[in-house]
Tab-separated table of C-alpha atoms and ligand atoms in Angstrom:
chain	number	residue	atom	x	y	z
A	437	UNK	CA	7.278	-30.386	-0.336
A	438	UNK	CA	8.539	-29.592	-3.874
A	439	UNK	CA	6.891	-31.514	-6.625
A	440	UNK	CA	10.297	-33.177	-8.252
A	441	UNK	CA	11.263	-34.258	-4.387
A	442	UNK	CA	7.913	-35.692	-4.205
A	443	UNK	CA	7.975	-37.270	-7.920
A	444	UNK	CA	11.541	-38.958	-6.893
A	445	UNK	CA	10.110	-40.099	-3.409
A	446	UNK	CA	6.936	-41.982	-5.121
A	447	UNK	CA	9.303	-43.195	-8.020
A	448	UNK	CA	11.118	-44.897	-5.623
A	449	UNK	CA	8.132	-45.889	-3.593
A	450	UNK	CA	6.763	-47.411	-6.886
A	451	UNK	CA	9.198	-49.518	-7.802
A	452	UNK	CA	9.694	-51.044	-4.500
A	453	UNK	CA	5.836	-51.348	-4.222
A	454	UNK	CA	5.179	-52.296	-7.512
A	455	UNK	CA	1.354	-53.590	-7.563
A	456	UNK	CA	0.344	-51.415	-4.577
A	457	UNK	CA	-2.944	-49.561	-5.330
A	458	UNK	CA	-2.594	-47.479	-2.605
A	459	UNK	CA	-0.527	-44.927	-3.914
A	460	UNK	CA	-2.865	-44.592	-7.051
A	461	UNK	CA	-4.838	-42.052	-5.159
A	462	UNK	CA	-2.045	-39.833	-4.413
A	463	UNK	CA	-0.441	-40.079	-7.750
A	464	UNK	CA	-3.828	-39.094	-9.686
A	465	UNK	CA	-4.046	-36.082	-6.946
A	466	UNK	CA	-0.468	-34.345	-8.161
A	467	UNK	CA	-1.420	-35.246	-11.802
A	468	UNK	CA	-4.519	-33.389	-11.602
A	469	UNK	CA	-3.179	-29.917	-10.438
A	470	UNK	CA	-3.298	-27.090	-13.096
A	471	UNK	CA	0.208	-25.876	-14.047
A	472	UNK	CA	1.011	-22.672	-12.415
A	473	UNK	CA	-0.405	-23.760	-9.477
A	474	UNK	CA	2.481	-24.126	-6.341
A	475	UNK	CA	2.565	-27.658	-5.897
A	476	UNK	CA	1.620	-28.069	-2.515
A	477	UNK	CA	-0.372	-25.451	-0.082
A	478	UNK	CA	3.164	-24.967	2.129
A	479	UNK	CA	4.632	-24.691	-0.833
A	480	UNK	CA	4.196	-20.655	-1.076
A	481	UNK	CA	4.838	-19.932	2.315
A	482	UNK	CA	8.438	-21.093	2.559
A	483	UNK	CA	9.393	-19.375	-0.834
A	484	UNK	CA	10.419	-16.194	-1.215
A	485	UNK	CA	7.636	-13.380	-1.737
A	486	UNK	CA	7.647	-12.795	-5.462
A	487	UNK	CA	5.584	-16.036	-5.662
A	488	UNK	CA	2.378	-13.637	-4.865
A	489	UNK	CA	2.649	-11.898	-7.603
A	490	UNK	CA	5.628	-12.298	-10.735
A	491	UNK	CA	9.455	-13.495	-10.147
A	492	UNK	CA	11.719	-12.923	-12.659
A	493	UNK	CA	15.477	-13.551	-12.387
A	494	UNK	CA	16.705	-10.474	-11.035
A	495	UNK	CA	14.421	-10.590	-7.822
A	496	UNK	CA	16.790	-13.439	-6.492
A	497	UNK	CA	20.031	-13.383	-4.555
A	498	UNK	CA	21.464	-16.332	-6.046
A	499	UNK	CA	20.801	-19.097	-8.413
A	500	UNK	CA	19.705	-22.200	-5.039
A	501	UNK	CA	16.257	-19.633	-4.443
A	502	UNK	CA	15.657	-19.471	-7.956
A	503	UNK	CA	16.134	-22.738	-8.355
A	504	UNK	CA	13.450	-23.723	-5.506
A	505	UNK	CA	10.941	-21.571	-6.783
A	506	UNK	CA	11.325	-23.283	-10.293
A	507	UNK	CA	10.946	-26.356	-8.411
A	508	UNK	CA	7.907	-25.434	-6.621
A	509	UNK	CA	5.724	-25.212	-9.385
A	510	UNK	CA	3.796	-27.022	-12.044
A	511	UNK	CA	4.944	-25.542	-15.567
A	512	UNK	CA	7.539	-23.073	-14.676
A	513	UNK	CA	4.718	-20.470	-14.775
A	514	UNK	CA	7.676	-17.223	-14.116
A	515	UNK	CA	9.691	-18.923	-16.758
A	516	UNK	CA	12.843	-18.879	-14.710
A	517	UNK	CA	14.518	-21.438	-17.156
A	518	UNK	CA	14.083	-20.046	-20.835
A	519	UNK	CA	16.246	-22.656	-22.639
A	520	UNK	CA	14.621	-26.241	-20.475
A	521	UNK	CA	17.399	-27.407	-19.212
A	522	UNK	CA	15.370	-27.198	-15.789
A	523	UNK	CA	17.985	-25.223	-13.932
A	524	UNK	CA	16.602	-21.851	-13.086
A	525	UNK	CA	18.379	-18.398	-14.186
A	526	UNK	CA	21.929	-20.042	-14.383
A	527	UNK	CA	23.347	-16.121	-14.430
A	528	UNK	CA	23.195	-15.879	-10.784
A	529	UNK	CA	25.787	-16.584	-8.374
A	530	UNK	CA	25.258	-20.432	-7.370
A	531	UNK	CA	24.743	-19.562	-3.758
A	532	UNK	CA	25.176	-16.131	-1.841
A	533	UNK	CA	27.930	-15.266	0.509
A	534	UNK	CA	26.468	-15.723	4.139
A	535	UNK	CA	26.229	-13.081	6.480
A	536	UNK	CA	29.262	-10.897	7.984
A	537	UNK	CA	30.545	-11.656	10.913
A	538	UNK	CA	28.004	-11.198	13.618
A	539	UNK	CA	28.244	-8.111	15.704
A	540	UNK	CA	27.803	-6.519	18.966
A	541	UNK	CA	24.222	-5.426	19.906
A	542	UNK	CA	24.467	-1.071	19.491
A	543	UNK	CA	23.277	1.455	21.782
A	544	UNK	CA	21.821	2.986	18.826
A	545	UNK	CA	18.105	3.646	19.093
A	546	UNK	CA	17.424	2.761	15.754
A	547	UNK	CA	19.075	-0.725	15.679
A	548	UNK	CA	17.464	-1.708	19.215
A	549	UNK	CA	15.519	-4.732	17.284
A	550	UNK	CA	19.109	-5.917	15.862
A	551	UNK	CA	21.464	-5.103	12.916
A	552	UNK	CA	19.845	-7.427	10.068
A	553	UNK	CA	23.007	-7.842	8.075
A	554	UNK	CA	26.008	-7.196	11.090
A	555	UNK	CA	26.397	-4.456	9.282
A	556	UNK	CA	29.853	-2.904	10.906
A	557	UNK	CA	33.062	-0.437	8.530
A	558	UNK	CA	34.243	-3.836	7.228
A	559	UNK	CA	32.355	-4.817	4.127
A	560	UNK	CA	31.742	-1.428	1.185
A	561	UNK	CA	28.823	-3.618	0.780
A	562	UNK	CA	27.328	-3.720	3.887
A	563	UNK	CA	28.807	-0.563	5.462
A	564	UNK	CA	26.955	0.656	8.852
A	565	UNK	CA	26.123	4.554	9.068
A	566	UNK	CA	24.577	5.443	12.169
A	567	UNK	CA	23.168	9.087	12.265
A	568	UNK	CA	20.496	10.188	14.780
A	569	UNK	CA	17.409	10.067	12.853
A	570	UNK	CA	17.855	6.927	11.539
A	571	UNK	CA	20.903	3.994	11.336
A	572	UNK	CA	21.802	1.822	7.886
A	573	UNK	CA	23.350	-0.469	6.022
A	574	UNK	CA	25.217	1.014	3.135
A	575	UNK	CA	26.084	-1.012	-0.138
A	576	UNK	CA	28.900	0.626	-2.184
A	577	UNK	CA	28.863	-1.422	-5.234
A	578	UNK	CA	24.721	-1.007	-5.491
A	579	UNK	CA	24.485	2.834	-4.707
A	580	UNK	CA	22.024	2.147	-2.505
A	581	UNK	CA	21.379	0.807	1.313
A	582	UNK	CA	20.809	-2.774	2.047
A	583	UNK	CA	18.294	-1.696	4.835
A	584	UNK	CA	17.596	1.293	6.730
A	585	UNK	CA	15.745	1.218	10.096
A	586	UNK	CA	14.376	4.050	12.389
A	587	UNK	CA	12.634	4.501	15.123
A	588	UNK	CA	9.225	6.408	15.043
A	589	UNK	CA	7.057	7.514	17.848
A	590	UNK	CA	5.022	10.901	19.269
A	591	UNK	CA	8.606	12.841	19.180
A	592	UNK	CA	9.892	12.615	15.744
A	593	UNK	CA	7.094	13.903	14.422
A	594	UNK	CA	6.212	17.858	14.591
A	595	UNK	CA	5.221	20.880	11.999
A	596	UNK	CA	8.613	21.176	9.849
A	597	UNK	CA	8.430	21.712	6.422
A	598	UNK	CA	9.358	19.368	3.942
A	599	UNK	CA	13.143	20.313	3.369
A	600	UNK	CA	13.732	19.182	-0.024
A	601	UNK	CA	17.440	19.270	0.412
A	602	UNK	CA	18.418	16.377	-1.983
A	603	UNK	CA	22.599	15.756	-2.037
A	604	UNK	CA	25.156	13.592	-1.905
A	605	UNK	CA	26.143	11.683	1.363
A	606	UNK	CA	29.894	13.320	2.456
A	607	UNK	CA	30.269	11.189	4.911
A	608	UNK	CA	31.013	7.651	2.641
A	609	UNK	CA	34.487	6.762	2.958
A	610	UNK	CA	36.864	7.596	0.903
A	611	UNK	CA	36.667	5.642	-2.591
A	612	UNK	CA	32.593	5.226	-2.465
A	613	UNK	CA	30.790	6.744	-5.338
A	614	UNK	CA	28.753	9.228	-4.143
A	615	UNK	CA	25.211	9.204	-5.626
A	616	UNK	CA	24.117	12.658	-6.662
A	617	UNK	CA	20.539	13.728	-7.378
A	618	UNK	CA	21.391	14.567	-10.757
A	619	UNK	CA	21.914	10.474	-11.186
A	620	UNK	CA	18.012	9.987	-11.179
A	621	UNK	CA	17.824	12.594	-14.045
A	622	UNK	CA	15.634	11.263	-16.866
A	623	UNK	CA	15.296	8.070	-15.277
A	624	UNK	CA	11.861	7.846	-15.062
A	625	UNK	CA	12.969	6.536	-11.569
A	626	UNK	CA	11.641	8.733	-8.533
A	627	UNK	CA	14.705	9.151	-5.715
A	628	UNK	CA	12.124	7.493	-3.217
A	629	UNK	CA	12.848	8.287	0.436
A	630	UNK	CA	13.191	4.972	2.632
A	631	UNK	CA	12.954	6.906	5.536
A	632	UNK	CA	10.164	9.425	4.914
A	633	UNK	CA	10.660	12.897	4.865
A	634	UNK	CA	7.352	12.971	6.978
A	635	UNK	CA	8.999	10.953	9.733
A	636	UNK	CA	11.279	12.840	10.639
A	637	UNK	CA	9.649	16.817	11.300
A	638	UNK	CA	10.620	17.556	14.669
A	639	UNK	CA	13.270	19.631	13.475
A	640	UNK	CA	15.084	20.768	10.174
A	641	UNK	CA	18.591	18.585	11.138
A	642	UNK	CA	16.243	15.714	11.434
A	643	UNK	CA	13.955	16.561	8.141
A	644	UNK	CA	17.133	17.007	6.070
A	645	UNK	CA	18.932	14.033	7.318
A	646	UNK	CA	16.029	12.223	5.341
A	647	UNK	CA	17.097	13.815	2.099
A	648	UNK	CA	20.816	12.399	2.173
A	649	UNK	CA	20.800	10.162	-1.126
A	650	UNK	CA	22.280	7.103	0.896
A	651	UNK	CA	18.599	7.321	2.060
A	652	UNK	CA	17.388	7.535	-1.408
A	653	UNK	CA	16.310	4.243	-3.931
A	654	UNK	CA	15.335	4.324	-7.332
A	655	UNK	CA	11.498	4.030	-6.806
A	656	UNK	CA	8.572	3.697	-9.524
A	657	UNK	CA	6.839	6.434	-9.401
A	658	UNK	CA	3.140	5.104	-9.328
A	659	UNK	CA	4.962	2.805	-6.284
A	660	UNK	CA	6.310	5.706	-4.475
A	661	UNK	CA	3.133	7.940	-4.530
A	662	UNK	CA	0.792	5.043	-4.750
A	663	UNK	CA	0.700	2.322	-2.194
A	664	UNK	CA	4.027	3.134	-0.736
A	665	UNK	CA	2.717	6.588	0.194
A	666	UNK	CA	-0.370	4.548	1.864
A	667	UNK	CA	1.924	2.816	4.207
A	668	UNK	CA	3.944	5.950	5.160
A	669	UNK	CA	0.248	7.636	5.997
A	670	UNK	CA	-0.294	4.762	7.783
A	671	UNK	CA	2.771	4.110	10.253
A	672	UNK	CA	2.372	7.742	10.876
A	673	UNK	CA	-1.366	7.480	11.830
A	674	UNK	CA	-0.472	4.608	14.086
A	675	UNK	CA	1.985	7.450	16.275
A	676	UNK	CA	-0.956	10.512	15.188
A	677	UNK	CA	-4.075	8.326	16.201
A	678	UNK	CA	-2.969	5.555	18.412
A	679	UNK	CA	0.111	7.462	19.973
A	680	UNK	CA	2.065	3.669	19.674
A	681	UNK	CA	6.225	3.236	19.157
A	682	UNK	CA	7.130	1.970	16.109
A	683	UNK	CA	10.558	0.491	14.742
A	684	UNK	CA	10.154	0.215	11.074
A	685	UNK	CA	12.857	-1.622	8.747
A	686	UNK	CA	12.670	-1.192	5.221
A	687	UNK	CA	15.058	-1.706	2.173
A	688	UNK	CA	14.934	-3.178	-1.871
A	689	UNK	CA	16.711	-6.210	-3.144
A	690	UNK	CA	17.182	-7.536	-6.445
A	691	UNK	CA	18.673	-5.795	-9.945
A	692	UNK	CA	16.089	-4.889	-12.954
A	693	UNK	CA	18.606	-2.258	-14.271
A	694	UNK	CA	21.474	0.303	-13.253
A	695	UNK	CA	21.735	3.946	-13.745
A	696	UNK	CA	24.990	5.914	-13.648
A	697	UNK	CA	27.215	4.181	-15.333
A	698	UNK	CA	26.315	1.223	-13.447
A	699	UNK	CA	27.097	2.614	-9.733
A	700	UNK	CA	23.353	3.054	-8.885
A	701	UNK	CA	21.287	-0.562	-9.228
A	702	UNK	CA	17.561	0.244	-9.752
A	703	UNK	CA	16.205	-3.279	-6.961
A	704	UNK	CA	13.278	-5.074	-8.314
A	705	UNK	CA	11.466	-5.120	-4.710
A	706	UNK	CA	11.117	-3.020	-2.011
A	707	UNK	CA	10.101	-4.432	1.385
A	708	UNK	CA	8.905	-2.649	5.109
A	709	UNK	CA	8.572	-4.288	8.198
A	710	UNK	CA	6.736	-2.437	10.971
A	711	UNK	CA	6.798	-3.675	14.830
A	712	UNK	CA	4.427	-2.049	16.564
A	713	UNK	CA	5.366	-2.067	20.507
A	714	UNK	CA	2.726	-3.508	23.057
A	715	UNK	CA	4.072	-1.049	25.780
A	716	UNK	CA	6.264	2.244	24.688
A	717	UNK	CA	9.820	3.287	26.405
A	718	UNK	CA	10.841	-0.754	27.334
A	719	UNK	CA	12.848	-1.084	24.226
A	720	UNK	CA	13.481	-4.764	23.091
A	721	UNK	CA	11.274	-5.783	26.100
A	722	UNK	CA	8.295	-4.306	24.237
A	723	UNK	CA	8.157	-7.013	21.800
A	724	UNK	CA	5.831	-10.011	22.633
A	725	UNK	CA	4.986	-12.996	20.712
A	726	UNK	CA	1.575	-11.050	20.618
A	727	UNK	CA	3.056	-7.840	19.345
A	728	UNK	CA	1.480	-6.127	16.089
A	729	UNK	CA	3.527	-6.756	12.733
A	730	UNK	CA	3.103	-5.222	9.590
A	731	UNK	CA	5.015	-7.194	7.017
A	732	UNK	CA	4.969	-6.032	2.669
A	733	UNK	CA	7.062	-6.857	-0.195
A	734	UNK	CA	6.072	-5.670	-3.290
A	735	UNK	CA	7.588	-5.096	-6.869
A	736	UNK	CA	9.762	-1.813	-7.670
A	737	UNK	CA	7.197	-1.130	-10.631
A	738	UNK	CA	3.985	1.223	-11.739
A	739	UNK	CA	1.627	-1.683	-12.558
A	740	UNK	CA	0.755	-2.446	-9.171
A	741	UNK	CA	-2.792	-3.432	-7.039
A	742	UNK	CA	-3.503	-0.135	-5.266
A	743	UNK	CA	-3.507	-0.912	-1.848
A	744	UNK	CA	-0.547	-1.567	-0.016
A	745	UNK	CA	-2.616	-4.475	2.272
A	746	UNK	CA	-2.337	-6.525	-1.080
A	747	UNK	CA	1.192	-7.219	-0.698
A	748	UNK	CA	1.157	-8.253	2.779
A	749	UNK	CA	3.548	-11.445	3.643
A	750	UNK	CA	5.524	-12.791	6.473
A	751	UNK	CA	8.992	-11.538	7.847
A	752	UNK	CA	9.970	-14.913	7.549
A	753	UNK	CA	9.605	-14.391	3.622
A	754	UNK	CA	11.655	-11.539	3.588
A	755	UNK	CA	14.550	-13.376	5.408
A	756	UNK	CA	14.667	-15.763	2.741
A	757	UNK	CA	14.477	-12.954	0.235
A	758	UNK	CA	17.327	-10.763	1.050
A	759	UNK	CA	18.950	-13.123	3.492
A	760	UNK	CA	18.868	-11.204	6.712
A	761	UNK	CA	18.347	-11.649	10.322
A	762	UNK	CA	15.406	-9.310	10.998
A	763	UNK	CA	14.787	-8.929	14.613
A	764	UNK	CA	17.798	-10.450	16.086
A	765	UNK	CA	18.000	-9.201	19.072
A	766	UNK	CA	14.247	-10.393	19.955
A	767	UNK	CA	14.266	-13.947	21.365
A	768	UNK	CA	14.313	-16.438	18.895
A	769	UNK	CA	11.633	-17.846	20.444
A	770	UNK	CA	9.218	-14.669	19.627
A	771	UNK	CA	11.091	-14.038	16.533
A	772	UNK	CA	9.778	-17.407	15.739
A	773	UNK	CA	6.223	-17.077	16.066
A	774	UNK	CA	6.621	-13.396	14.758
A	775	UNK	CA	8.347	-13.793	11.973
A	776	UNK	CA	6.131	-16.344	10.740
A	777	UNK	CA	2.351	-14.582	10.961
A	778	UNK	CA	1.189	-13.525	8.185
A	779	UNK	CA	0.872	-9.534	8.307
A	780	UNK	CA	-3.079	-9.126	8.348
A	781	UNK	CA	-4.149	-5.264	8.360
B	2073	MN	MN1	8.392	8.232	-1.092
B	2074	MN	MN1	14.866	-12.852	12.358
C-alpha cells in the first residue's frame, strides 16, 4: 500500500474513531520509518525496477508510474518532484498509449513465447522485422528496437568469426531514418549488440545478421563489456555446458539523451529475460510453472555493481516498466507464477 493511500485511509479512520487507542500503534509504526525507505515491504515489488537502485525521470513511460513511485516512498529519496508540488516529473506524457492491437500468434521461431508489444507493419514505432536469426520490434522515432527476441540452443552456436560488419538496416521502410555506425561516433556510447554476435556463429549470414544497427543500442561501455558481457557468457554456457533451449528477450526503455540529431534515443535501462526450457524441441509446451527464469534490469550507465546477479528482478517488473506482455502466448496461469519469481541465479 502507498503511504499517502494509507495516511488518507487512517485520516479518515481517525476522525470517525476519534478516542480509539488502537490505531496509536499503527500510526507510531509509519511515523517511525526512515525516509528513503519504500513505505511498505510490497511496496518495491509492484514498482517498476529502478527502485533497486536510482530512478530518475527519464526511466519512466509516463507521468501515472512516476507518480507511484513518488508515492511509494518516505522523502522523495529519487527526487522525482524538484519544485514540491508532489506531482512527480510533470514532463511526461500523463499516461502511455496502451498496447497495439493484439495480433496473431507467428510461426516464427523466435516469437514462439509471444510478440510482447503486437508488434505487426502498422505502428513506425512498434514495427515487426522478422529475419531468421532473430525477430523484433522496431521503433522509428527512437532509432532503436523496442525488444528483440531469439531463440538460442546447441545449433546457433558454431566456430564463425566475429563478422564485424556494422551497417545500416536496408530493409526499414521507406521514410525510416536509417541509423548508421558513424551515428555512435564520439559518443562515448558503445553500438551494443542486443542479440550477441556470439549467438549467432553457425554461419556468416547468421553472424552478420547480428551486426544490422536495428540490432544495435547505445550501450555504456563499462555496461556492455562489464556485466552485460557476464550474462551473454552465461546464456551461452547454459547451451555449451548444460546443452538447454533458451528464448531470450531483451530490449532498453527510457530517454537520458539522443544522438543524431535526435533520431537515435540513448534508453536509460536495458533489460533481458531468459526462459530456460524444462524439455527442448516442445516449443511453448516447454514452459512450466517450474521452468528456470532469468530476469535483469539494470541502468544504461558505467557506474554499475559488477555482477550482473545484482540486478536480478521479476518479469512482472519489467511489464510494468516498458508496458509489455512478455510471455503471452504461455498460459496466463504459468505466466502468473513466472512472471512473478524473483530471478535467483
Ligand atoms: Mn555487447
Ligand atoms: Mn506476460
Amino acid at each position: 500500500m502507498l503511504k499517502s493511500a494509507l495516511w488518507a485511509g487512517l485520516g479518515g479512520l481517525w476522525l470517525g474513531l476519534s478516542g480509539c487507542e488502537a490505531i496509536l500503534p499503527i500510526l507510531t509504526d509509519i511515523l517511525s520509518e526512515a525516509p528513503g525507505q519504500p513505505v511498505s515491504v510490497q511496496a518495491d515489488r509492484l514498482l517498476p525496477p529502478c527502485v533497486d537502485d536510482d530512478c530518475n525521470c527519464g526511466d519512466f513511460r509516463d507521468q501515472a508510474l512516476a507518480q507511484q513511485v513518488l508515492d511509494g516512498f518516505e522523502g522523495d529519496p529519487f527526487v522525482l518532484d524538484r519544485d514540491g508540488n508532489g506531482l512527480a516529473c510533470e514532463s511526461l506524457p500523463p499516461v502511455s498509449s496502451g498496447l497495439d492491437p493484439s495480433v496473431p500468434p507467428s510461426d516464427n521461431l523466435h516469437l514462439t513465447l509471444g510478440n510482447p508489444s503486437n508488434a505487426a507493419t502498422g505502428n513506425p514505432n512498434n514495427y515487426l522485422i522478422e529475419r531468421h536469426q532473430y525477430a523484433l520490434a522496431y521503433n522509428r522515432d527512437r532509432g532503436i528496437a523496442n525488444w528483440v527476441s531469439w531463440h538460442l540452443d546447441a545449433r546457433w552456436l558454431g566456430n564463425t568469426e566475429r563478422q564485424n560488419d556494422f551497417r545500416q538496416d536496408g530493409g526499414l521502410p521507406a521514410g525510416f531514418y536509417q541509423v548508421t555506425p558513424n551515428d555512435y561516433r564520439n559518443s562515448g556510447y558503445d553500438r551494443g549488440h542486443i542479440v550477441p554476435s556470439a549467438d549467432r556463429t553457425a554461419n556468416v549470414k547468421d553472424n552478420s545478421a547480428t551486426f544490422l544497427m536495428t540490432n544495435i543500442l547505445p550501450q555504456a561501455p563499462e555496461n556492455n563489456q562489464g556485466l552485460w558481457r557476464g550474462l551473454e557468457e552465461f546464456e551461452r554456457d547454459l547451451v555449451y555446458q548444460e546443452d538447454r533451449e533458451l528464448f531470450i528477450l531483451a530490449g532498453g526503455y527510457g530517454e537520458k539523451d539522443t544522438l543524431a540529431g535526435g533520431k537515435l534515443t540513448i534508453p536509460t535501462r536495458l533489460w533481458k529475460v531468459i526462459v530456460v526450457l524444462d524439455q527442448p524441441g516442445q516449443g511453448v509446451a516447454g514452459v512450466s510453472a517450474n521452468s528456470r527464469i532469468i530476469a535483469i534490469d539494470v541502468p544504461n550507465s558505467n557506474d554499475l555493481l559488477e555482477d550482473w546477479r545484482s540486478y536480478q528482478t521479476t518479469i512482472d517488473r519489467i511489464e510494468l516498466a516498458t508496458g509489455y506482455d512478455l510471455l503471452s502466448q504461455v498460459p496466463v496461469e504459468i505466466q502468473a507464477v513466472l512472471e512473478a519469481n524473483l530471478s535467483q541465479e
